[in-house]
């Protein structure tokens, strides 16, 4: 499971309620009905929504009623909205191929000639390098401007980064699973988009799918770190982005937890 250490520095800006939820969810010490039975505080471990066994994992990721009511989709879309905003800032920092020609001059400057151009290496290799017409769209109402070739397919990638001039497509597919299923979710999404990626390549596109995971309790998968790095979002920017994604997932799950025994979902 991805590491997330609730250090003193990390906790300093948190409310006591948030600190309590984070630590108790990490060690499965939240008062789910299953835990209350285990602690001798209750006799029935049943989930009041779906009648399944109410564990912390069940509440945060596995209740079929919570799923049908859109609770998990709401959390997913909150994380997706922030991830799309983070990625959109990267497209403005792309660089075109940069080469510097070596110029040789004879002593005294009487004669000069150009040597072979040498590519500079003063920035990290970025997936967005090489063109400046990248467009970012997301499967959200306020972001939906996907390229037509994607609209024609039955799949809806969460984020599409598209360059018309070079016919490149980067599809980012986000999952917000319980942390013990992050690897499974990554494999599933990669296989799900395998056929579409092949179709796009056969149609002349340079296409790649990048599944990423942010855990339900705020543990950010290494796949997100890799994605941000490949988009040249590094250093403090990357650290802040990872922290923000973690906080959004964790806060959303805390809201879902607080409504675990509500049969009907009421908008606040």
Short mmCIF file of C-alpha atoms in Angstrom, two decimals:
data_model
loop_
_atom_site.label_atom_id
_atom_site.label_comp_id
_atom_site.label_asym_id
_atom_site.label_seq_id
_atom_site.Cartn_x
_atom_site.Cartn_y
_atom_site.Cartn_z
CA UNK A 1 0.00 0.00 0.00
CA UNK A 2 1.35 3.50 -0.79
CA UNK A 3 2.97 5.14 2.19
CA UNK A 4 1.37 8.07 3.94
CA UNK A 5 2.92 9.00 7.24
CA UNK A 6 0.75 11.23 9.46
CA UNK A 7 3.77 13.13 10.79
CA UNK A 8 3.58 16.10 13.12
CA UNK A 9 4.17 18.48 10.20
CA UNK A 10 1.37 16.89 8.24
CA UNK A 11 -1.03 17.00 11.21
CA UNK A 12 -0.27 20.60 12.19
CA UNK A 13 -2.83 22.07 9.79
CA UNK A 14 -5.52 19.49 10.45
CA UNK A 15 -8.60 19.71 12.64
CA UNK A 16 -8.83 17.14 15.48
CA UNK A 17 -11.75 15.46 13.67
CA UNK A 18 -9.69 15.01 10.54
CA UNK A 19 -6.66 13.68 12.44
CA UNK A 20 -8.90 11.20 14.25
CA UNK A 21 -10.46 9.95 11.03
CA UNK A 22 -7.11 9.62 9.24
CA UNK A 23 -5.38 7.64 11.98
CA UNK A 24 -8.34 5.42 12.88
CA UNK A 25 -9.08 4.63 9.24
CA UNK A 26 -5.43 3.67 8.71
CA UNK A 27 -5.53 1.13 11.54
CA UNK A 28 -9.16 0.00 11.08
CA UNK A 29 -10.24 1.53 14.39
CA UNK A 30 -13.30 3.41 13.16
CA UNK A 31 -16.58 2.35 14.84
CA UNK A 32 -18.06 0.40 11.96
CA UNK A 33 -20.75 -2.06 12.96
CA UNK A 34 -18.32 -4.94 12.38
CA UNK A 35 -15.81 -3.35 14.76
CA UNK A 36 -18.52 -2.55 17.32
CA UNK A 37 -19.45 -6.24 17.35
CA UNK A 38 -15.78 -7.19 17.72
CA UNK A 39 -15.45 -4.78 20.65
CA UNK A 40 -18.58 -6.14 22.35
CA UNK A 41 -20.52 -2.89 21.84
CA UNK A 42 -23.09 -4.24 19.41
CA UNK A 43 -24.56 -7.56 18.28
CA UNK A 44 -25.37 -6.88 14.63
CA UNK A 45 -22.59 -6.07 12.09
CA UNK A 46 -25.08 -5.39 9.29
CA UNK A 47 -24.88 -2.34 7.03
CA UNK A 48 -28.11 -0.36 7.38
CA UNK A 49 -28.04 0.50 3.68
CA UNK A 50 -27.50 -2.85 1.94
CA UNK A 51 -27.54 -5.45 4.73
CA UNK A 52 -23.97 -6.50 4.00
CA UNK A 53 -21.28 -6.69 6.69
CA UNK A 54 -20.42 -3.12 7.59
CA UNK A 55 -16.65 -2.82 7.73
CA UNK A 56 -14.66 0.36 7.07
CA UNK A 57 -13.77 -0.96 3.62
CA UNK A 58 -17.42 -1.75 2.93
CA UNK A 59 -18.53 1.77 3.88
CA UNK A 60 -15.86 3.56 1.88
CA UNK A 61 -15.83 1.47 -1.28
CA UNK A 62 -18.07 -1.60 -1.43
CA UNK A 63 -21.67 -0.79 -0.43
CA UNK A 64 -23.93 -1.35 -3.44
CA UNK A 65 -26.50 1.19 -2.22
CA UNK A 66 -23.85 3.85 -1.68
CA UNK A 67 -22.63 3.07 -5.19
CA UNK A 68 -26.10 3.31 -6.73
CA UNK A 69 -26.73 6.62 -4.95
CA UNK A 70 -23.61 8.07 -6.52
CA UNK A 71 -21.60 8.57 -3.32
CA UNK A 72 -18.45 6.99 -4.74
CA UNK A 73 -18.93 8.73 -8.10
CA UNK A 74 -19.15 12.06 -6.28
CA UNK A 75 -15.83 11.39 -4.54
CA UNK A 76 -14.23 10.22 -7.81
CA UNK A 77 -15.35 13.35 -9.63
CA UNK A 78 -14.04 15.66 -6.91
CA UNK A 79 -10.59 14.08 -7.25
CA UNK A 80 -10.88 14.06 -11.05
CA UNK A 81 -11.75 17.76 -11.15
CA UNK A 82 -8.59 18.64 -9.24
CA UNK A 83 -6.40 16.27 -11.27
CA UNK A 84 -7.68 17.80 -14.51
CA UNK A 85 -6.92 21.29 -13.21
CA UNK A 86 -3.39 20.21 -12.23
CA UNK A 87 -2.75 18.68 -15.66
CA UNK A 88 -4.14 21.72 -17.47
CA UNK A 89 -1.40 23.86 -15.89
CA UNK A 90 1.25 21.54 -17.34
CA UNK A 91 0.23 22.10 -20.95
CA UNK A 92 1.22 25.75 -20.68
CA UNK A 93 4.75 24.78 -19.68
CA UNK A 94 5.60 22.54 -22.65
CA UNK A 95 8.71 23.12 -24.66
CA UNK A 96 9.38 22.73 -28.34
CA UNK A 97 12.45 20.76 -29.43
CA UNK A 98 15.45 22.94 -28.58
CA UNK A 99 18.74 22.52 -30.41
CA UNK A 100 21.83 24.68 -30.26
CA UNK A 101 24.25 24.61 -33.19
CA UNK A 102 27.93 24.55 -32.37
CA UNK A 103 29.78 27.40 -34.09
CA UNK A 104 33.47 26.91 -34.78
CA UNK A 105 35.69 29.94 -35.45
CA UNK A 106 39.32 30.11 -36.55
CA UNK A 107 41.80 32.06 -34.47
CA UNK A 108 41.23 35.73 -35.05
CA UNK A 109 37.67 35.13 -36.32
CA UNK A 110 38.61 35.05 -40.00
CA UNK A 111 36.42 32.07 -40.74
CA UNK A 112 33.53 30.31 -39.01
CA UNK A 113 31.29 27.34 -39.73
CA UNK A 114 28.41 25.48 -38.07
CA UNK A 115 28.81 22.07 -36.53
CA UNK A 116 26.08 19.49 -35.93
CA UNK A 117 23.16 20.84 -33.81
CA UNK A 118 23.13 19.44 -30.29
CA UNK A 119 19.88 19.02 -28.37
CA UNK A 120 19.92 20.74 -25.00
CA UNK A 121 19.08 18.68 -21.91
CA UNK A 122 18.13 21.35 -19.42
CA UNK A 123 14.67 19.96 -18.69
CA UNK A 124 13.13 16.60 -17.87
CA UNK A 125 11.75 14.68 -20.83
CA UNK A 126 8.06 15.46 -20.94
CA UNK A 127 5.23 13.68 -22.75
CA UNK A 128 3.97 17.08 -23.88
CA UNK A 129 7.23 18.26 -25.44
CA UNK A 130 7.36 18.81 -29.18
CA UNK A 131 4.18 20.79 -29.83
CA UNK A 132 2.21 23.66 -28.35
CA UNK A 133 -1.41 22.88 -29.21
CA UNK A 134 -2.25 20.47 -26.40
CA UNK A 135 -5.89 20.44 -25.31
CA UNK A 136 -7.05 18.95 -21.99
CA UNK A 137 -10.58 17.61 -21.56
CA UNK A 138 -12.20 15.62 -18.78
CA UNK A 139 -15.32 13.50 -18.38
CA UNK A 140 -17.00 16.25 -16.37
CA UNK A 141 -19.79 18.63 -17.47
CA UNK A 142 -17.60 21.72 -17.21
CA UNK A 143 -14.66 20.09 -19.01
CA UNK A 144 -16.19 17.99 -21.78
CA UNK A 145 -14.53 18.99 -25.05
CA UNK A 146 -13.11 15.63 -26.03
CA UNK A 147 -11.71 15.11 -29.55
CA UNK A 148 -14.20 13.66 -32.01
CA UNK A 149 -12.33 10.38 -32.39
CA UNK A 150 -12.87 9.73 -28.67
CA UNK A 151 -16.52 10.82 -28.74
CA UNK A 152 -17.16 8.18 -31.39
CA UNK A 153 -16.04 5.35 -29.10
CA UNK A 154 -18.06 3.61 -26.38
CA UNK A 155 -15.44 4.41 -23.73
CA UNK A 156 -15.11 7.69 -21.87
CA UNK A 157 -11.57 8.24 -20.56
CA UNK A 158 -11.53 10.45 -17.49
CA UNK A 159 -8.97 12.84 -18.99
CA UNK A 160 -7.82 13.20 -22.58
CA UNK A 161 -4.73 15.24 -23.49
CA UNK A 162 -4.78 15.78 -27.25
CA UNK A 163 -2.53 17.41 -29.85
CA UNK A 164 -4.18 17.82 -33.27
CA UNK A 165 -0.98 18.86 -35.03
CA UNK A 166 0.95 15.73 -34.05
CA UNK A 167 -2.05 13.40 -33.63
CA UNK A 168 -1.09 12.42 -30.10
CA UNK A 169 -3.52 11.26 -27.43
CA UNK A 170 -2.78 10.66 -23.75
CA UNK A 171 -5.71 9.05 -21.94
CA UNK A 172 -5.67 9.28 -18.13
CA UNK A 173 -8.04 6.96 -16.29
CA UNK A 174 -8.59 7.62 -12.58
CA UNK A 175 -9.76 5.16 -9.94
CA UNK A 176 -10.40 5.95 -6.26
CA UNK A 177 -10.45 2.43 -4.78
CA UNK A 178 -9.81 1.08 -1.32
CA UNK A 179 -6.04 0.92 -0.98
CA UNK A 180 -5.76 -2.88 -1.00
CA UNK A 181 -7.27 -2.94 -4.50
CA UNK A 182 -5.13 -0.26 -6.15
CA UNK A 183 -2.97 -2.70 -8.11
CA UNK A 184 -6.04 -4.61 -9.25
CA UNK A 185 -7.71 -1.38 -10.38
CA UNK A 186 -4.61 -0.34 -12.31
CA UNK A 187 -4.47 -3.63 -14.21
CA UNK A 188 -8.22 -3.56 -14.93
CA UNK A 189 -8.15 -0.05 -16.40
CA UNK A 190 -5.09 -0.77 -18.52
CA UNK A 191 -6.73 -3.87 -19.99
CA UNK A 192 -10.05 -2.05 -20.43
CA UNK A 193 -8.45 0.56 -22.70
CA UNK A 194 -6.09 -1.79 -24.52
CA UNK A 195 -8.37 -2.29 -27.56
CA UNK A 196 -9.14 1.43 -27.85
CA UNK A 197 -5.44 2.26 -27.73
CA UNK A 198 -4.78 -0.21 -30.56
CA UNK A 199 -7.65 1.26 -32.62
CA UNK A 200 -6.23 4.77 -32.21
CA UNK A 201 -2.74 3.63 -33.20
CA UNK A 202 -4.16 1.88 -36.28
CA UNK A 203 -5.94 5.13 -37.16
CA UNK A 204 -2.62 6.97 -37.19
CA UNK A 205 -2.51 8.36 -33.66
CA UNK A 206 0.25 8.12 -31.10
CA UNK A 207 -1.91 6.93 -28.22
CA UNK A 208 -1.19 5.86 -24.67
CA UNK A 209 -3.39 5.10 -21.66
CA UNK A 210 -2.17 5.94 -18.16
CA UNK A 211 -4.27 4.50 -15.29
CA UNK A 212 -3.80 6.33 -11.99
CA UNK A 213 -5.08 5.66 -8.49
CA UNK A 214 -5.81 7.79 -5.44
CA UNK A 215 -6.86 5.62 -2.51
CA UNK A 216 -10.15 6.19 -0.72
CA UNK A 217 -8.32 7.09 2.51
CA UNK A 218 -5.96 9.51 0.78
CA UNK A 219 -3.04 7.25 -0.08
CA UNK A 220 -1.86 8.44 -3.51
CA UNK A 221 -0.59 5.68 -5.79
CA UNK A 222 2.87 5.79 -7.38
CA UNK A 223 1.05 5.92 -10.74
CA UNK A 224 0.01 9.52 -9.99
CA UNK A 225 3.58 10.45 -9.10
CA UNK A 226 4.79 8.93 -12.38
CA UNK A 227 2.12 10.74 -14.41
CA UNK A 228 2.93 14.13 -12.93
CA UNK A 229 6.65 13.57 -13.46
CA UNK A 230 6.09 12.66 -17.12
CA UNK A 231 4.12 15.89 -17.51
CA UNK A 232 7.06 17.82 -16.02
CA UNK A 233 5.15 18.62 -12.82
CA UNK A 234 8.01 18.13 -10.40
CA UNK A 235 9.50 19.38 -7.15
CA UNK A 236 7.28 21.52 -4.93
CA UNK A 237 4.52 21.64 -7.54
CA UNK A 238 4.29 17.87 -7.56
CA UNK A 239 4.43 17.66 -3.76
CA UNK A 240 1.59 20.17 -3.41
CA UNK A 241 -0.46 18.41 -6.09
CA UNK A 242 -0.10 15.01 -4.43
CA UNK A 243 -1.03 16.47 -1.04
CA UNK A 244 -4.10 18.19 -2.47
CA UNK A 245 -5.34 15.04 -4.22
CA UNK A 246 -4.86 13.06 -1.00
CA UNK A 247 -6.80 15.63 1.03
CA UNK A 248 -9.72 15.70 -1.40
CA UNK A 249 -10.05 11.90 -1.40
CA UNK A 250 -9.75 11.72 2.38
CA UNK A 251 -12.23 14.53 3.04
CA UNK A 252 -14.73 13.02 0.61
CA UNK A 253 -14.43 9.64 2.30
CA UNK A 254 -14.92 11.25 5.69
CA UNK A 255 -18.19 12.69 4.38
CA UNK A 256 -19.22 9.26 3.07
CA UNK A 257 -18.32 7.75 6.46
CA UNK A 258 -20.42 10.31 8.32
CA UNK A 259 -23.48 9.29 6.24
CA UNK A 260 -22.89 5.53 6.56
CA UNK A 261 -26.19 4.91 8.38
CA UNK A 262 -28.36 7.27 6.33
CA UNK A 263 -30.64 5.28 4.06
CA UNK A 264 -31.45 8.28 1.90
CA UNK A 265 -28.86 10.72 0.72
CA UNK A 266 -29.79 14.34 1.40
CA UNK A 267 -27.89 17.16 -0.24
CA UNK A 268 -26.24 19.52 2.24
#
